[in-house]
Amino acid sequence: MNNTSVDLPQTSLGIQQSMADVFGFKQFRPGQEQTVKQLLGGFSSLAIFPTGSGKSLCYQFSALHLPHLTLVVSPLLALMKDQLEFLQDRGISAASIDSTLTPEQSKQTMSDVRSGKIKILMVSVERFKNERFRQFIHGVPMSMLVVDEAHCISEWGHNFRPDYLKLPQYRQELNIPLVLLLTATATKKVKLDMAQRFSIANEHIVQTGFYRANLDLSVIPVAEIDKQAQLLRIIQQQSGSGIVYVTLQHTAELVAEFLIRNDINAQAYHAGFDNEKRQAIQNDFMQSRLQVVVATIAFGMGIDKADIRFVLHYDLPKSIENYSQEIGRAGRDGQSATCITLANLDGLNTVENFVYGDTPELQGIEFVVNNIRQELSEEPEQQAQWEIQINRLSTASNIRQLPLKTLLVQLEILAVLRPLYAYFADFKYKFLQDKQKILQQFEGERRAFLEAVFDNTQMKKIWGNLNFDSLYQAYGADRNRVVKAMEYLQEKNLIELETKLITEVYAVDVQKLADTELAKNLYTYFADKEQKEIKRIAALLRFFELDRCLSSNLSRYFEDQQAPEHCGHCSVCRKQVARLEYSHHPVMPDIQKISAAVQGLEKHLSGKSDYTLTAETYCRFLTGMSIPLFARNKVRQLSGFGMCEQNRYADVREMLEKISHA
């Protein structure tokens, strides 16, 4: 699915002149020119460059010379906004469709895209689930699909997001000739997986060196009780701005308050804050009005601040990949920057528990499989279909939403499910002009069609709910035509649309669904994934305790064999080899207390749920994990909830086995 080459100056001199004219850069950075030439020559490409080395320029420059729209899929709103600002400052017509737009802004953006005014459109991957967006984008000619943070596509990657797995399918449906995948962190396995999914040839994978000579890496073993004082000393020795990474939202607030009390200009940042507050903190940091942000990993991917002088890890990162991505935000201006991890084993249980909490229990998976079997459309002449609303299914199955999405994608990979479309269960509108005046603007069949739409709308005061089923029976109009018509009426300011409760519709292969081992095989997949993530954490600990150059080993992990063997700017090269220990070994509550807590949970849930309590359920209760079963039954209020939260999950499970055999 390659594009034909583009008619523009293809010489290095011509391309460089074009870049200087538009972007103001005298020359390309390593890897950029090769990537651009491949794209303009019609070859889909994968670009793996270190954080801050100009990946985005590859698509921004290429998009200007391609005939149609470039669609950019980005995982974070903040990332989109930064890149849009950069493009608009250079007079490049770019826009995003996202949740912050008013209906009028969204309508104007779609109109500008249709008319060809916009060259680059940025969206999140979740936007593809929106039937109104898909209806719109299907009618727009496109030259290139760009996937930012493309490692999210790979199940072997560290930030795997199930919705990203659907991008190859969307690319086929939309007939987009070119693809550009961008990432900073890809091991060999992840790199090959990404390329294979989009049929990118090996010779079109552009990978520059990972090693960054300006980053000074240190791992400092520190007891938990001394951590705040050590953090304060380090920050007082730094000049410029920096990020302190923590694992939990609560820790972000505690550490920020401590720094503020000690005259450091700091703020906490996490996903629990509303968008407005997060945006204000980010803006203050970008404008250097704020020196230190104490943040969970919710902060950073969208941060393109060149002069971050330090990145400190107050808690353990989730993996080597996460660590490298986070320290990669420092020193993007090429000046020296400090990256320090204050390390002990106290937080090991927390990062491991995030993994265990996302593994569905077998009975939850069986619930989903049986739900599909029970709710298939029963009319024999129709294709077998299944409809879900993800939040309701999550609650009913006791599977968190993210792993539930992963489960549905796995059912797609096994060809049990095939996504057909998604629609809004709540689809309503109000008239902005008199109904009769609207009808008078149309003639013949189009007018009759709109009359049928209006007649099959139940009006309540101002807003009306459109009944698609009765409309189909009365007029035979399929949903796609109706959605398109309503979008048109809104674009012409004749009505205002409001849509909620997204419902996903799948075609079901009844034969594959009948496989009696289906649920067990899916559970095995999740159990394997769980162990892979736990091993990833263990690999991180081994890395921190290395007695060989940290920079060199980090580079080799990401396939850079050119890094020096001894960097001279890491704690190991300074003869400071780290040995990580517990500040104090967590004490397991005694068997009687655990038994009493388990009995309290059983009593609390008795008669409230059909869910069979298992060792995994008890483990999650004792370690204080949030799962749908606990949320809907107010389990957090029980005294035993989280009584083992300082202990490792595997140790708690072992203790429960002893109790069951006692």
XYZ file of C-alpha atoms in Angstrom:
662
model
C 0.000 0.000 0.000
C 2.729 2.466 -1.014
C 2.110 5.956 -2.264
C 3.584 7.097 -5.531
C 6.503 9.449 -5.082
C 5.695 13.107 -4.665
C 6.567 15.802 -7.187
C 8.868 18.147 -5.246
C 12.579 18.901 -5.013
C 13.906 15.470 -4.044
C 17.562 16.473 -3.804
C 19.095 16.880 -0.362
C 19.717 20.542 -1.164
C 16.090 21.122 -2.230
C 14.673 19.402 0.832
C 17.021 21.261 3.186
C 16.129 24.591 1.578
C 12.431 23.807 2.015
C 13.011 22.980 5.706
C 14.976 26.196 6.268
C 12.221 28.274 4.629
C 9.358 26.773 6.638
C 10.866 25.602 9.932
C 13.906 27.838 10.199
C 16.337 24.931 10.699
C 19.617 24.972 8.764
C 20.057 21.216 8.675
C 18.391 17.948 9.586
C 19.207 16.050 12.743
C 20.363 12.413 12.390
C 17.699 10.195 10.821
C 15.295 12.982 9.839
C 16.342 13.378 6.210
C 16.317 9.619 5.533
C 12.819 9.314 7.022
C 11.483 12.285 5.045
C 12.971 11.017 1.767
C 11.453 7.553 2.336
C 7.992 9.011 2.991
C 8.117 11.365 0.020
C 9.335 8.435 -2.058
C 6.173 6.559 -1.105
C 7.536 4.185 1.560
C 5.946 3.729 4.969
C 8.552 4.118 7.700
C 9.327 3.504 11.365
C 11.485 6.162 13.054
C 13.117 5.332 16.408
C 14.905 8.422 17.712
C 15.862 9.358 21.294
C 13.447 11.571 23.219
C 13.764 15.190 22.123
C 15.658 14.488 18.886
C 13.033 15.736 16.452
C 10.780 12.803 15.525
C 7.793 15.106 14.959
C 9.571 17.113 12.260
C 9.593 13.994 10.045
C 5.796 14.048 9.648
C 5.415 17.837 9.877
C 7.772 18.433 6.961
C 6.469 15.504 4.877
C 2.824 16.519 5.371
C 3.444 19.859 3.657
C 4.524 18.087 0.477
C 1.839 15.373 0.376
C -1.331 16.082 -1.600
C -3.965 15.231 1.024
C -4.559 15.240 4.764
C -2.047 13.794 7.260
C -3.868 12.200 10.200
C -1.803 12.074 13.416
C -2.801 9.717 16.234
C -1.368 10.957 19.526
C -1.885 9.423 22.990
C -2.081 12.668 24.945
C -4.014 15.882 24.583
C -1.064 17.883 25.942
C 1.171 16.421 23.239
C -1.309 17.476 20.551
C -1.605 21.021 21.902
C 2.183 21.516 22.011
C 2.630 20.293 18.453
C -0.309 22.354 17.159
C 1.172 25.484 18.696
C 4.523 24.735 17.034
C 2.879 24.235 13.623
C 0.593 27.252 13.850
C 3.549 29.476 14.825
C 5.094 28.500 11.497
C 1.954 29.203 9.490
C 1.164 25.509 8.911
C -2.562 24.747 8.876
C -3.085 22.135 11.593
C -5.917 21.314 13.986
C -7.144 18.708 16.437
C -10.534 17.204 17.179
C -10.673 16.584 20.910
C -12.810 16.843 24.006
C -11.853 20.461 24.742
C -13.551 21.840 21.608
C -16.980 23.435 21.732
C -19.550 22.082 19.233
C -18.989 25.204 17.117
C -15.194 24.742 17.103
C -15.525 21.068 16.253
C -17.911 21.869 13.419
C -15.560 24.542 12.035
C -12.572 22.190 12.188
C -14.441 19.464 10.284
C -15.536 22.002 7.680
C -11.912 23.196 7.248
C -10.690 19.599 6.905
C -13.339 18.802 4.274
C -12.456 21.906 2.256
C -8.740 21.033 2.307
C -7.694 24.039 4.414
C -6.188 21.768 7.074
C -3.049 19.770 6.182
C -2.528 18.035 9.553
C -5.302 16.739 11.828
C -4.483 15.358 15.283
C -6.764 12.942 17.177
C -6.567 10.385 19.968
C -6.960 6.709 19.077
C -10.236 6.654 21.045
C -11.710 9.169 18.588
C -12.097 6.324 16.044
C -14.788 4.803 18.252
C -16.927 7.869 17.723
C -19.419 7.118 14.937
C -19.758 10.803 14.091
C -15.983 11.104 13.635
C -15.776 7.944 11.510
C -18.669 9.127 9.367
C -16.790 12.383 8.811
C -13.267 11.024 8.237
C -14.410 8.355 5.733
C -15.194 11.116 3.277
C -11.795 12.851 3.554
C -8.916 11.949 1.178
C -5.773 11.146 3.183
C -2.094 10.818 2.323
C -0.542 9.628 5.575
C -1.316 8.129 8.981
C 1.167 9.060 11.716
C 1.241 7.083 14.964
C 3.043 8.938 17.744
C 4.345 6.912 20.721
C 3.930 3.912 18.419
C 5.290 1.398 20.962
C 1.734 1.494 22.370
C 0.836 -0.767 19.411
C 2.983 -3.636 20.618
C 1.893 -6.101 23.268
C 5.608 -6.489 24.008
C 5.901 -2.758 24.686
C 5.737 -1.094 28.085
C 2.741 1.168 27.516
C 0.612 -1.245 25.484
C -2.814 0.242 24.770
C -5.330 -2.188 23.289
C -7.055 0.436 21.108
C -3.754 0.959 19.265
C -3.951 -2.637 17.984
C -6.885 -1.571 15.827
C -4.910 1.086 13.936
C -3.770 -1.265 11.124
C -7.447 -2.084 10.515
C -8.464 1.600 10.529
C -5.659 2.300 8.060
C -7.048 -0.358 5.694
C -10.633 0.863 6.020
C -9.655 4.461 5.332
C -7.330 3.436 2.483
C -4.407 5.533 3.757
C -1.386 4.846 1.526
C 1.455 5.912 3.854
C 2.203 5.218 7.518
C 4.839 6.750 9.773
C 5.430 5.192 13.210
C 7.337 7.274 15.783
C 8.825 6.171 19.121
C 11.833 6.753 21.347
C 11.754 3.443 23.193
C 11.704 0.157 21.319
C 13.564 -3.044 22.036
C 14.295 -5.347 19.085
C 11.132 -7.390 19.698
C 8.915 -4.284 19.881
C 10.528 -2.777 16.772
C 9.898 -5.866 14.642
C 6.344 -6.226 16.001
C 5.460 -2.614 15.096
C 6.945 -2.889 11.608
C 5.187 -6.187 10.887
C 1.758 -4.844 11.847
C 2.039 -2.093 9.208
C 4.067 -4.041 6.613
C 7.078 -1.730 6.954
C 10.199 -3.179 5.319
C 13.378 -3.552 7.408
C 15.235 -1.091 5.178
C 12.643 1.576 6.046
C 13.232 1.341 9.805
C 15.325 4.388 10.729
C 17.038 4.052 14.097
C 19.525 6.582 15.439
C 21.694 6.168 18.522
C 20.026 6.004 21.926
C 23.022 7.214 23.963
C 22.908 10.796 25.262
C 26.223 12.159 26.492
C 24.637 15.091 28.342
C 22.626 13.002 30.832
C 24.295 12.179 34.141
C 22.669 9.037 35.601
C 22.805 8.132 39.291
C 21.174 5.479 41.457
C 21.391 6.418 45.148
C 20.248 3.839 47.726
C 18.330 5.659 50.454
C 16.166 4.617 53.397
C 12.552 5.798 53.183
C 12.869 7.920 56.327
C 15.745 9.917 54.756
C 14.231 10.272 51.303
C 12.576 13.692 51.659
C 15.693 15.282 53.161
C 17.862 13.756 50.423
C 15.461 15.005 47.751
C 15.543 18.525 49.188
C 19.368 18.567 49.260
C 19.566 17.463 45.636
C 17.051 20.076 44.424
C 18.804 22.850 46.384
C 22.014 21.979 44.518
C 20.302 22.172 41.100
C 19.746 25.192 38.918
C 16.806 25.408 36.551
C 13.607 23.404 36.465
C 12.963 19.717 37.003
C 10.501 16.873 37.453
C 10.196 14.571 40.464
C 8.449 11.302 39.574
C 6.412 9.369 42.148
C 4.131 6.341 41.867
C 0.990 7.422 43.741
C -1.165 10.544 43.545
C -1.128 10.869 47.334
C 2.697 10.816 47.382
C 2.809 13.574 44.741
C 0.808 15.860 47.023
C 2.784 15.001 50.182
C 6.176 15.540 48.534
C 5.080 18.789 46.851
C 3.808 20.124 50.201
C 7.150 19.226 51.825
C 9.110 21.065 49.121
C 6.851 24.133 49.342
C 7.367 24.262 53.125
C 11.100 24.325 52.402
C 10.865 27.277 49.993
C 10.968 25.283 46.756
C 8.622 26.563 44.050
C 6.852 23.217 43.507
C 3.449 21.791 42.569
C 1.922 18.311 42.563
C 0.491 16.987 39.292
C -1.587 13.836 38.748
C -4.568 12.442 36.869
C -6.867 13.114 39.835
C -6.763 16.864 39.135
C -9.261 18.310 36.654
C -8.094 19.281 33.165
C -8.054 22.993 33.930
C -5.758 22.581 36.937
C -3.418 20.205 35.097
C -3.216 22.611 32.159
C -2.457 25.572 34.453
C 0.370 23.652 36.200
C 1.805 22.547 32.886
C 1.705 26.083 31.470
C 3.431 27.478 34.564
C 6.152 24.845 34.224
C 6.601 25.455 30.489
C 6.895 29.224 31.084
C 9.409 28.644 33.946
C 7.058 30.224 36.500
C 7.229 26.893 38.366
C 10.548 25.226 39.181
C 9.547 21.692 40.201
C 6.621 19.454 39.279
C 6.107 16.424 41.538
C 4.200 14.080 39.302
C 2.896 10.632 38.567
C 3.581 9.335 35.067
C 0.472 11.293 33.971
C 2.941 14.172 33.459
C 5.633 14.200 30.857
C 4.679 12.654 27.540
C 3.300 15.982 26.342
C 6.122 18.059 27.809
C 8.502 19.475 25.211
C 10.512 21.806 27.442
C 14.101 22.002 26.254
C 15.747 23.242 29.456
C 14.693 20.664 32.075
C 17.868 20.397 34.153
C 16.949 17.451 36.357
C 14.628 14.426 36.503
C 14.465 12.722 39.883
C 12.757 9.416 40.659
C 11.455 9.529 44.221
C 9.849 6.090 43.715
C 10.768 3.144 41.523
C 9.767 3.514 37.854
C 7.593 0.771 36.321
C 10.220 -0.583 33.917
C 13.480 0.189 32.112
C 11.395 1.560 29.242
C 9.473 3.915 31.519
C 12.693 5.007 33.205
C 14.374 5.807 29.889
C 11.343 7.728 28.643
C 11.140 9.779 31.841
C 14.843 10.686 32.072
C 14.690 11.447 28.342
C 12.735 14.609 29.162
C 15.847 16.155 30.691
C 18.404 18.193 28.771
C 16.731 18.314 25.391
C 18.667 21.523 24.690
C 21.873 19.462 24.670
C 23.144 21.018 27.895
C 24.044 18.761 30.816
C 21.197 17.455 32.992
C 21.005 15.329 36.126
C 18.941 12.132 36.442
C 18.868 10.607 39.940
C 16.879 7.676 41.312
C 16.417 7.564 45.091
C 16.099 3.815 45.359
C 15.032 1.216 47.868
C 12.760 -1.817 47.734
C 9.958 -0.281 49.819
C 7.857 0.629 46.786
C 8.338 -2.707 45.017
C 4.957 -3.981 46.219
C 3.201 -0.889 44.787
C 4.539 -1.230 41.241
C 3.914 -4.994 41.298
C 0.351 -4.516 42.572
C -0.502 -2.335 39.579
C 0.311 -5.378 37.433
C -1.580 -7.950 39.521
C -4.641 -5.701 39.758
C -4.995 -5.655 35.973
C -5.144 -9.451 35.566
C -8.788 -10.559 35.236
C -9.926 -13.599 37.160
C -11.025 -16.633 35.141
C -14.662 -16.235 36.230
C -14.653 -12.623 34.988
C -13.455 -13.770 31.562
C -16.061 -16.574 31.602
C -18.724 -13.964 32.380
C -17.782 -11.963 29.260
C -17.691 -15.056 27.020
C -21.055 -16.271 28.368
C -22.521 -12.792 27.983
C -21.654 -12.883 24.275
C -23.249 -16.328 23.947
C -26.428 -15.265 25.753
C -26.958 -11.906 24.064
C -26.428 -12.783 20.419
C -29.140 -11.491 18.113
C -31.427 -14.460 17.607
C -32.884 -13.745 14.177
C -31.383 -16.464 11.931
C -31.278 -14.338 8.775
C -29.121 -11.743 10.524
C -25.386 -11.871 11.201
C -24.730 -12.813 14.847
C -24.063 -9.560 16.697
C -23.175 -8.477 20.222
C -23.516 -5.016 21.731
C -21.754 -3.645 24.812
C -21.187 -0.502 26.805
C -17.701 -0.879 28.267
C -18.394 0.680 31.681
C -21.428 -1.529 32.321
C -19.630 -4.699 31.227
C -16.653 -3.769 33.425
C -18.906 -3.514 36.474
C -20.814 -6.705 35.688
C -17.713 -8.814 34.944
C -15.498 -7.367 37.716
C -12.758 -6.562 35.175
C -11.165 -3.109 35.146
C -11.819 -1.151 31.957
C -8.272 -1.242 30.527
C -7.811 -5.044 30.837
C -11.393 -5.475 29.593
C -10.468 -3.559 26.428
C -7.413 -5.801 26.104
C -9.685 -8.853 26.457
C -11.976 -7.614 23.662
C -8.974 -6.986 21.405
C -7.747 -10.526 22.098
C -11.171 -11.855 21.060
C -10.730 -9.860 17.830
C -7.258 -11.348 17.264
C -8.727 -14.842 17.758
C -11.411 -13.871 15.164
C -14.206 -14.542 17.677
C -15.251 -10.895 17.402
C -15.064 -8.444 14.539
C -15.869 -4.794 15.293
C -18.658 -3.497 13.083
C -19.316 -0.015 14.392
C -19.970 1.972 17.519
C -22.900 4.238 18.109
C -24.272 6.499 20.790
C -27.129 4.926 22.712
C -28.218 8.437 23.680
C -28.522 10.418 20.434
C -30.516 13.601 20.842
C -30.896 16.994 19.217
C -32.710 20.296 19.492
C -33.945 22.596 16.760
C -32.101 25.879 16.245
C -34.631 26.889 13.577
C -38.320 26.150 13.139
C -38.884 22.550 12.019
C -41.087 23.544 9.076
C -38.547 26.109 7.891
C -35.880 23.396 7.910
C -38.082 21.038 5.867
C -38.820 23.786 3.344
C -35.121 23.859 2.434
C -35.371 20.309 1.007
C -37.413 18.675 -1.739
C -38.653 15.249 -2.829
C -37.179 12.177 -1.168
C -34.735 14.171 0.987
C -37.622 16.098 2.507
C -39.622 12.900 3.047
C -36.571 11.344 4.723
C -36.157 14.293 7.123
C -39.893 14.275 7.909
C -39.504 10.607 8.888
C -36.494 11.490 11.088
C -38.456 14.223 12.872
C -41.581 12.047 13.191
C -39.527 9.311 14.884
C -38.105 11.681 17.470
C -39.592 11.856 20.937
C -39.410 15.524 21.917
C -39.122 16.422 25.607
C -39.458 20.187 25.972
C -36.400 21.369 23.993
C -34.406 18.176 23.319
C -35.612 15.148 21.366
C -34.402 11.529 21.392
C -34.178 9.953 17.953
C -35.482 6.380 17.774
C -33.374 4.665 15.109
C -35.336 1.370 15.271
C -38.749 2.920 14.649
C -37.238 5.122 11.921
C -35.820 2.055 10.191
C -39.185 0.260 10.372
C -41.066 3.320 9.130
C -38.686 4.466 6.401
C -35.939 1.846 5.962
C -33.174 4.423 6.551
C -29.929 2.902 7.812
C -28.109 4.463 10.720
C -25.153 5.743 8.674
C -27.396 7.852 6.460
C -29.222 9.275 9.478
C -25.998 10.194 11.325
C -24.619 11.835 8.171
C -27.834 13.833 7.703
C -27.849 15.014 11.322
C -24.203 16.058 11.049
C -25.121 18.052 7.935
C -28.011 19.794 9.706
C -25.713 20.700 12.595
C -23.045 22.007 10.209
C -25.706 24.295 8.690
C -26.719 25.548 12.182
C -30.210 24.083 11.829
C -29.954 21.724 14.824
C -27.606 21.058 17.767
C -26.563 17.441 18.384
C -25.673 15.799 21.699
C -24.395 12.227 21.920
C -23.602 10.008 24.945
C -23.238 6.373 26.087
C -21.074 4.874 23.389
C -22.170 1.347 22.465
C -19.848 -0.970 20.541
C -21.272 -3.516 18.109
C -19.379 -6.660 17.114
C -19.994 -9.410 14.609
C -19.540 -12.796 16.286
C -18.131 -16.011 14.826
C -20.482 -18.438 16.568
C -18.315 -21.455 15.754
C -15.177 -19.955 17.332
C -17.224 -18.704 20.286
C -18.324 -22.305 20.955
C -14.719 -23.347 21.761
C -14.968 -24.773 25.297
C -11.350 -23.771 26.039
C -11.834 -20.135 24.960
C -12.053 -18.557 28.443
C -9.151 -20.668 29.766
C -6.939 -19.729 26.805
C -7.709 -16.038 27.361
C -6.913 -16.385 31.058
C -3.580 -18.021 30.153
C -2.801 -15.022 27.925
C -3.380 -12.618 30.837
C -1.421 -14.785 33.291
C 1.538 -14.831 30.860
C 1.247 -11.061 30.402
C 1.253 -10.618 34.188
C 4.462 -12.616 34.562
C 6.074 -10.694 31.701
C 5.349 -7.402 33.507
C 6.658 -8.749 36.833
C 9.867 -9.818 35.052
C 10.104 -6.318 33.577
C 10.164 -4.894 37.131
C 12.831 -7.435 38.139
C 14.926 -6.393 35.109
C 14.707 -2.771 36.267
C 16.035 -3.706 39.723
C 18.908 -5.650 38.133
C 19.718 -2.618 35.983
C 19.848 -0.308 39.018
C 22.261 -2.702 40.772
C 24.632 -3.116 37.815
C 28.357 -2.882 38.427
C 28.933 -1.837 34.792
C 28.263 1.542 33.148
C 24.561 2.472 33.364
C 24.527 4.629 30.207
C 26.199 1.915 28.144
C 23.834 -0.832 29.330
C 20.744 1.337 28.873
C 21.783 2.096 25.286
C 22.414 -1.565 24.501
C 18.993 -2.499 25.906
C 17.557 -0.321 23.135
C 19.770 -1.754 20.399
C 22.403 1.006 20.342
C 25.737 -0.821 20.073
C 27.720 2.385 19.438
C 27.541 3.819 22.970
C 30.871 4.040 24.832
C 31.589 1.170 27.201
C 32.350 3.600 30.038
C 30.468 6.901 29.837
C 32.220 8.632 32.742
C 28.983 10.367 33.773
C 27.025 7.751 35.734
C 27.188 6.594 39.353
C 28.771 3.240 38.379
C 31.568 4.964 36.448
C 32.098 7.011 39.623
C 32.545 3.698 41.503
C 29.167 4.041 43.273
C 27.510 0.667 42.680
C 24.005 0.580 44.217
C 22.655 -2.192 46.441
C 18.935 -1.833 47.033
C 17.376 -2.868 50.339
C 14.180 -2.491 52.311
C 14.231 0.405 54.785
C 12.465 -2.020 57.094
C 11.146 -5.395 56.021
C 7.339 -5.253 55.799
C 5.714 -7.377 58.491
C 2.885 -9.663 57.438
C -0.175 -9.422 59.749
C -0.674 -12.677 61.659
C -2.892 -15.473 60.366
C -5.729 -14.709 62.825
C -6.008 -11.082 61.661
C -5.956 -12.069 57.984
C -8.552 -14.799 58.594
C -10.794 -12.297 60.405
C -10.447 -9.790 57.525
C -11.330 -12.464 54.948
C -14.396 -13.490 56.967
C -15.413 -9.834 57.245
C -15.289 -9.534 53.436
C -17.356 -12.718 52.992
C -19.964 -11.482 55.460
C -20.127 -8.034 53.835
C -20.666 -9.473 50.335
C -23.043 -12.248 51.408
C -26.270 -11.901 49.434
C -24.967 -8.840 47.544
C -23.097 -10.548 44.717
C -23.082 -13.795 42.734
C -19.317 -13.455 42.300
C -17.439 -16.420 43.780
C -14.730 -15.123 46.092
C -11.356 -16.680 45.260
C -7.796 -16.444 46.564
C -7.218 -13.693 43.966
C -10.220 -11.695 45.240
C -8.982 -11.999 48.822
C -5.456 -10.968 47.750
C -6.800 -7.853 46.085
C -8.869 -7.008 49.150
C -5.949 -7.438 51.546
C -3.488 -5.488 49.367
C -5.998 -2.647 48.927
C -6.617 -2.867 45.179
C -9.568 -1.182 43.530
C -11.713 -3.515 41.400
C -15.344 -3.049 40.236
C -16.700 -5.619 42.724
C -15.261 -3.623 45.638
C -16.323 -0.240 44.270
C -19.997 -1.141 43.787
C -20.249 -2.847 47.203
C -18.355 -0.184 49.229
C -15.725 -2.701 50.317
C -13.102 0.010 51.000
C -14.917 0.895 54.238
C -14.117 -2.516 55.783
C -11.341 -2.480 58.385
C -9.434 -5.311 56.679
C -9.227 -3.549 53.304
C -5.565 -2.893 52.491
C -4.228 -4.376 55.732
C -1.408 -6.025 53.700
C -0.756 -3.108 51.317
C 2.910 -2.916 52.422
C 3.428 -6.597 51.552
C 4.170 -8.074 48.134
C 1.208 -9.667 46.405
C 2.961 -13.018 45.969
C 3.688 -13.155 49.720
C 0.040 -12.422 50.562
C -1.091 -15.162 48.179
C 1.303 -17.593 49.868
C -0.123 -16.674 53.286
C -3.683 -17.276 52.034
C -2.669 -20.727 50.804
C -1.430 -21.533 54.316
C -4.758 -20.409 55.773
C -6.743 -22.512 53.297
C -4.668 -25.590 54.188
C -4.780 -24.941 57.940
